[in-house]
Coordinates of C-alpha atoms in Angstrom, one line a residue:
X1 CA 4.8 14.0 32.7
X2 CA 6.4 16.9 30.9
X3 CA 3.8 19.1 29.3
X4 CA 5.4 22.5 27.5
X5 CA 2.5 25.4 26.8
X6 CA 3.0 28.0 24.6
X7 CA 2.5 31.5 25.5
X8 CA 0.7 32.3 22.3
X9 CA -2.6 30.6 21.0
X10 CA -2.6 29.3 17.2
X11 CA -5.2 29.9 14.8
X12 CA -5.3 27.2 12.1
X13 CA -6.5 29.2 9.0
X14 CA -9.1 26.6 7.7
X15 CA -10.3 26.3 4.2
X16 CA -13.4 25.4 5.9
X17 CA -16.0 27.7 7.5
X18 CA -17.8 24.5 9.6
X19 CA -17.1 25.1 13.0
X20 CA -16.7 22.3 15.5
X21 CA -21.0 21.5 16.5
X22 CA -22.1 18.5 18.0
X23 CA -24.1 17.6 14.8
X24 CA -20.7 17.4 12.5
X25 CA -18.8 16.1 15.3
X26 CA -21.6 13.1 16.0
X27 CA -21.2 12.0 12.2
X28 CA -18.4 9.6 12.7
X29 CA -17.1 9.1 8.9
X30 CA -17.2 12.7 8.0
X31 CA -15.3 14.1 11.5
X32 CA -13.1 11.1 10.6
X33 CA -13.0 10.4 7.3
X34 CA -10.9 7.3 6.4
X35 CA -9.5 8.6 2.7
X36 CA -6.7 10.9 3.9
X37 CA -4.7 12.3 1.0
X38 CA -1.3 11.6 1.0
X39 CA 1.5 14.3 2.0
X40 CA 4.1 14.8 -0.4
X41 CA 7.5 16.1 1.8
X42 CA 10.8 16.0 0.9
X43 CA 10.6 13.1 -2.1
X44 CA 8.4 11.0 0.4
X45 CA 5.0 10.0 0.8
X46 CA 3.1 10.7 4.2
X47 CA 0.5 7.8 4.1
X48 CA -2.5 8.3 7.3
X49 CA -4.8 5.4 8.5
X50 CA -7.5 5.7 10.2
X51 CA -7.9 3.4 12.7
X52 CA -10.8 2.6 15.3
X53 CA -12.9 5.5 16.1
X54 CA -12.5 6.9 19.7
X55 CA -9.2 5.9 20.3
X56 CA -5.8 6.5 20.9
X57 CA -2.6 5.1 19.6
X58 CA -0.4 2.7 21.3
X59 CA 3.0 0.7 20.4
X60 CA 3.6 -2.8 20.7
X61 CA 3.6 -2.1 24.2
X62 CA 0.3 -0.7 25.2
X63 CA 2.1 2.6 25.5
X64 CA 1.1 5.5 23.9
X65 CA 3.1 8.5 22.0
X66 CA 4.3 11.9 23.2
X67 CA 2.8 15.0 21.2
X68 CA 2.6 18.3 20.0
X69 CA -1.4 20.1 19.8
X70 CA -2.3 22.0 16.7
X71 CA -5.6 23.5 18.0
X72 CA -8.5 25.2 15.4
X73 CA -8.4 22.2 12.7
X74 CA -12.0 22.3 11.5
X75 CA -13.8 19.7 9.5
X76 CA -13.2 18.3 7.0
X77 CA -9.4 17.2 7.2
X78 CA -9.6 15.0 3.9
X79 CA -8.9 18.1 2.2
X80 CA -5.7 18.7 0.3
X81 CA -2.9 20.5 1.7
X82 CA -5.2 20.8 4.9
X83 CA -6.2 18.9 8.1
X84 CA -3.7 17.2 10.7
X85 CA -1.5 15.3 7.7
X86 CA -0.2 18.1 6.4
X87 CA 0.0 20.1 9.6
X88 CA 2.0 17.6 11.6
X89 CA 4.5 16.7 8.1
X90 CA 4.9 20.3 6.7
X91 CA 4.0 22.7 9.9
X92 CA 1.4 25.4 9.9
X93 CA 2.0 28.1 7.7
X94 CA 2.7 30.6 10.3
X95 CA 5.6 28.5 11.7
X96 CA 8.0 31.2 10.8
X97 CA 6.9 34.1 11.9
X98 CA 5.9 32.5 15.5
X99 CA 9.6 31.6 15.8
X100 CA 9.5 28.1 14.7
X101 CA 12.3 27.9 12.8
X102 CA 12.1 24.1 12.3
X103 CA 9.7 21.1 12.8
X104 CA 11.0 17.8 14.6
X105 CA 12.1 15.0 12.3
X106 CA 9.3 13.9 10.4
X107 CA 10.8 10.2 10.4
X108 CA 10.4 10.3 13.8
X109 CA 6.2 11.2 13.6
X110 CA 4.2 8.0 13.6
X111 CA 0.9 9.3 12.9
X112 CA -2.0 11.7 14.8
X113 CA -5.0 12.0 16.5
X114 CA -7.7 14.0 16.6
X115 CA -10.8 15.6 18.3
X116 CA -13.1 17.1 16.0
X117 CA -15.0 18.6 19.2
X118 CA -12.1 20.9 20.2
X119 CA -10.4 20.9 16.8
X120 CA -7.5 20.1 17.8
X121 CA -4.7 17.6 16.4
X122 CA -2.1 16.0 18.6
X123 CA 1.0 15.2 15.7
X124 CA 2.2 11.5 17.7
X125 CA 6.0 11.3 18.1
X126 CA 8.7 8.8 19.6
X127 CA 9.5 9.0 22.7
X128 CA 12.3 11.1 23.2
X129 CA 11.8 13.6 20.4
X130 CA 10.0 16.6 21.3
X131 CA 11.6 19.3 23.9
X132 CA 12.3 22.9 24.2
X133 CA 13.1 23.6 21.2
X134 CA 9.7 22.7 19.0
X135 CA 7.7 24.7 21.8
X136 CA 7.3 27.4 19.1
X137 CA 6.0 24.7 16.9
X138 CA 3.1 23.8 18.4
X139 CA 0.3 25.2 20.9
X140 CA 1.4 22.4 23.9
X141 CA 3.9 19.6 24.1
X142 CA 3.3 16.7 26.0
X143 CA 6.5 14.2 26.5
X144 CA 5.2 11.9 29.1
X145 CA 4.2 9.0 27.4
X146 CA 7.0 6.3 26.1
X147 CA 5.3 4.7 22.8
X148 CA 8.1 4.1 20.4
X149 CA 8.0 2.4 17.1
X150 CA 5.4 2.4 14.8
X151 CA 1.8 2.4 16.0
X152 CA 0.7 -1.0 16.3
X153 CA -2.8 -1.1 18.0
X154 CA -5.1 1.5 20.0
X155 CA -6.7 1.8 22.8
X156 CA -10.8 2.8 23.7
X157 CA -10.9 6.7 24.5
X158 CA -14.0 8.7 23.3
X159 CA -14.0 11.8 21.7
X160 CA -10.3 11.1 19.3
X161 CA -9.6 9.0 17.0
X162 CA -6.1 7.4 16.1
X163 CA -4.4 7.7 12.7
X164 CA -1.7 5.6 11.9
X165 CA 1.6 7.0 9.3
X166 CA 3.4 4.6 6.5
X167 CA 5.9 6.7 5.2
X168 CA 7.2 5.5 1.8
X169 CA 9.8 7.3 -0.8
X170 CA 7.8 9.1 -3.3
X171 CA 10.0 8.2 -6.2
X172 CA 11.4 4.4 -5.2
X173 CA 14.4 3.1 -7.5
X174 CA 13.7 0.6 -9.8
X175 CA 13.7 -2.9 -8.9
X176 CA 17.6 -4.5 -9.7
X177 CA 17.8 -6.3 -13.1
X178 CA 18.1 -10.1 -12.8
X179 CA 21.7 -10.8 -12.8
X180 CA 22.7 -12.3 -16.3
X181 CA 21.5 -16.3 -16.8
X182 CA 18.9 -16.3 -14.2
X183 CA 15.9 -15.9 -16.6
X184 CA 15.2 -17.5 -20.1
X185 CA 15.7 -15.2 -22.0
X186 CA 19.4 -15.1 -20.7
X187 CA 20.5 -18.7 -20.8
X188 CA 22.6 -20.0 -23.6
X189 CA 21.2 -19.8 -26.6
X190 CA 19.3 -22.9 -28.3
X191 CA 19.0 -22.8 -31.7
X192 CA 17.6 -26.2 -32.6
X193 CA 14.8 -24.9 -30.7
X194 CA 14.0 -21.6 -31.2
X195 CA 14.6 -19.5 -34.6
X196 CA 16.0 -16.7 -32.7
X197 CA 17.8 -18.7 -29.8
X198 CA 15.3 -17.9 -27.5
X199 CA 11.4 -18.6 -26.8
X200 CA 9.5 -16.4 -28.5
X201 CA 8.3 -14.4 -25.5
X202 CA 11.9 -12.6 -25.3
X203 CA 11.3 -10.5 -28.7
X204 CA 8.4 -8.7 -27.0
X205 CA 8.8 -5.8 -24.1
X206 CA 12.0 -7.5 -23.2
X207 CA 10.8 -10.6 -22.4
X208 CA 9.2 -8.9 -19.1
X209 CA 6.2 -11.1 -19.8
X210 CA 7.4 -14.2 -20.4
X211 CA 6.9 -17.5 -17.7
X212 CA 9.7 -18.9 -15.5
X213 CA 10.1 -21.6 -17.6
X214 CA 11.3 -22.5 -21.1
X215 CA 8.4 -22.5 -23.4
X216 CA 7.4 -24.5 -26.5
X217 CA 10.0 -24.5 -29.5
X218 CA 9.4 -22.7 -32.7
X219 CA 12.1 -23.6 -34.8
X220 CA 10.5 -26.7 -36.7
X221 CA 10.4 -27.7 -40.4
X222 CA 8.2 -26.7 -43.1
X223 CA 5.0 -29.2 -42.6
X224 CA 6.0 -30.8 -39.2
X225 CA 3.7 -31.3 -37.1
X226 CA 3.1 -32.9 -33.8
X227 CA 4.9 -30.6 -31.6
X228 CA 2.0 -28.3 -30.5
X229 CA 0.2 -30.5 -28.0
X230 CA -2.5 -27.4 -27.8
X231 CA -3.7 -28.5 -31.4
X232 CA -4.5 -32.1 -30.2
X233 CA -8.0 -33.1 -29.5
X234 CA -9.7 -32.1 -26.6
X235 CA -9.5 -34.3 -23.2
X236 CA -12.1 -33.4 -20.6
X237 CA -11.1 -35.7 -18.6
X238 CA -7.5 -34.6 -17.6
X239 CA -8.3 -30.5 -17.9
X240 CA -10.6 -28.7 -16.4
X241 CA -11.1 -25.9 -19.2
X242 CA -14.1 -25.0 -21.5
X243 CA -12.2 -26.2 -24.7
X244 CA -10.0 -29.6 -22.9
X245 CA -6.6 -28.1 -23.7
X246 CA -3.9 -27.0 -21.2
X247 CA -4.9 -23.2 -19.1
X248 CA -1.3 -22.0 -21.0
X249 CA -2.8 -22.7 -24.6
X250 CA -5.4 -20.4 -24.3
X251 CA -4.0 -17.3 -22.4
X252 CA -2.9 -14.1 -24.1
X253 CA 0.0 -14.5 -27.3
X254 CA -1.3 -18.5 -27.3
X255 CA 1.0 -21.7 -26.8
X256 CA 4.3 -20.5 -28.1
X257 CA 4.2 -17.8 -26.0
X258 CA 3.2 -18.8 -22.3
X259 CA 2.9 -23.3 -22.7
X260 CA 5.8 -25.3 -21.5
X261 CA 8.1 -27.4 -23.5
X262 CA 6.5 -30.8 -21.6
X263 CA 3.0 -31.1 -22.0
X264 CA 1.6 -30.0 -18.6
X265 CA 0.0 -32.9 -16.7
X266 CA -3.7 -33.6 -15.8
X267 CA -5.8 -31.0 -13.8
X268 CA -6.4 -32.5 -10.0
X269 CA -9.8 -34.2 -10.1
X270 CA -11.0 -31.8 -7.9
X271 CA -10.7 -28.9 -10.5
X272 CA -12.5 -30.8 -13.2
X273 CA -15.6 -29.2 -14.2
X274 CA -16.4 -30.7 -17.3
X275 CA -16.3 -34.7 -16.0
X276 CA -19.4 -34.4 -14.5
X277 CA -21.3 -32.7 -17.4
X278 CA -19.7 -35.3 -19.8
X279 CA -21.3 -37.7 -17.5
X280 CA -24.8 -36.3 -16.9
X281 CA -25.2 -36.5 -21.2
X282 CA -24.5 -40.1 -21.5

C-alpha cells in the first residue's frame, strides 16, 4: 500500500459553522443526505448517489478504489458549490496557492466517500491514477487498492458512507433525424388519401407527435360517410373503454389524428371492464 501525506494540513473553508458532534453525525439522512446537487465542470454534469449508509465502494470485483482525503468538510454537503462533489470535480479553492497546479482527470473519479465524524472526504479514483504529482492536491493519497471501473456495489464499514458518480455531458446533441422515408410523414405521398398527401398529424410540430403507423384518411367527398369507424355505435363487448369505441378515438386531436387506417381489433377479454357491468343489468 502506497499512502502519500502531505506536509501541510487543509482547511476546507465551510459555508457551514456545524462542526462534526456526535448528535449531527448520528442523524443518518442529514450527515448523508441523498439529494446531492449536481457539479457542472467543463460542459459536463457530475451526478453523486448515495448508496448504503456505512459503506465503502467496491467494483465489480469486490475491490475497492484508491483516493485522495479532503479533511474539514462539515455538514451539510447538499449544499451548492460545497461538500465532497464539488471538492473532488473542481478542487478546493486553495489548490493554487498550495502548489496544486492541476487535479487528476475527473473521468477517471468514480465517486466519494465520506465520514461526517472526522470531516473528511476521500475523492475515489481508478486504480492507477493518483501519484506524486496530485500530492499537493490533497491532504493524503492512498493508491493501494485496485477498484477500477465504475462503482458497482459496496461493502459494510461504519462510520462512511459510499457515493457513487454518473457523469453525463451537460449539453448532449440532439438526437439524429430519421433518415428520409422511415416515418409517415416521409413516405410517398398519397393523395387519394389524404388532402395534403400525408395524415393529418404531419401539419402539426412536424409531425413529432404522430403514431408509427398510417392514420385514418381525410381526403373523402362532400357527405361520405362510413369511413370513421369512431362514429359507429358503441360495442362493449369488443373494447374495454367508458364510451365502446377504440383507445385511439378518444385520445388528444381525436381519430384522424392518432386511429389507424384498419379498424383496430377487439380488446383481450381480460381488459374488458364493461362486459361484466352490461351483464349485472340484465
Amino acid at each position: 500500500m502506497k499512502i502519500i501525506i502531505a506536509t501541510f494540513a487543509l482547511v476546507y473553508a465551510a459555508t457551514s459553522t456545524v462542526s462534526a458532534d456526535s448528535d449531527t453525525c448520528n442523524n443518518l439522512e442529514y450527515a448523508y443526505p441523498n439529494d446531492i446537487p449536481w457539479v457542472d465542470y467543463q460542459g459536463d454534469d457530475y451526478i453523486f448517489t448515495r448508496q448504503k449508509y456505512n459503506s465503502v465502494c467496491v467494483d465489480s470485483q469486490g475491490r475497492e478504489f484508491e483516493y485522495g482525503t479532503i479533511q474539514g468538510v462539515y455538514t451539510p454537503i447538499d449544499e451548492t458549490g460545497g461538500g465532497c462533489s464539488t471538492l473532488c470535480v473542481e478542487g478546493p479553492s486553495a489548490d493554487a496557492a498550495r502548489g496544486c497546479n492541476h487535479l487528476p482527470p475527473s473521468n477517471r473519479l468514480v465517486g466519494f466517500q465520506y465520514d461526517c465524524e472526522s470531516a473528511t472526504c476521500k475523492c475515489l479514483y481508478e486504480a492507477g491514477t493518483l501519484g506524486n504529482q496530485y500530492s499537493q492536491c490533497f491532504d493524503e493519497i492512498n493508491t493501494g487498492s485496485q477498484g477500477s471501473g465504475q462503482v458497482y456495489s459496496t461493502e459494510p464499514q461504519q462510520g462512511e458512507t459510499c457515493y457513487s458518480l454518473q457523469i453525463q455531458s451537460t449539453n448532449p446533441p440532439p438526437p439524429p433525424s430519421p433518415p428520409v422515408g422511415t416515418t409517415i410523414c416521409t413516405y410517398s405521398p398519397d393523395y387519394d388519401c389524404y388532402k395534403t398527401g400525408h395524415p393529418e398529424c404531419c401539419s402539426e410540430d412536424g409531425g413529432a407527435n404522430c403514431p408509427n403507423y398510417l392514420t385514418m384518411c381525410d381526403n373523402h367527398a362532400e357527405g361520405e360517410s362510413g369511413f370513421d369507424y369512431c362514429t359507429d355505435g358503441p360495442d362493449y363487448q369488443c373494447y374495454s373503454t367508458s364510451d365502446g369505441q377504440p383507445s385511439c378515438c378518444s385520445e388528444p386531436g381525436g381519430a384522424l389524428m392518432n386511429c389507424p387506417q384498419i379498424q383496430p381489433p377487439c380488446d383481450e377479454p381480460s381488459q374488458s371492464q364493461y362486459i361484466k357491468y352490461l351483464r349485472s343489468n340484465k
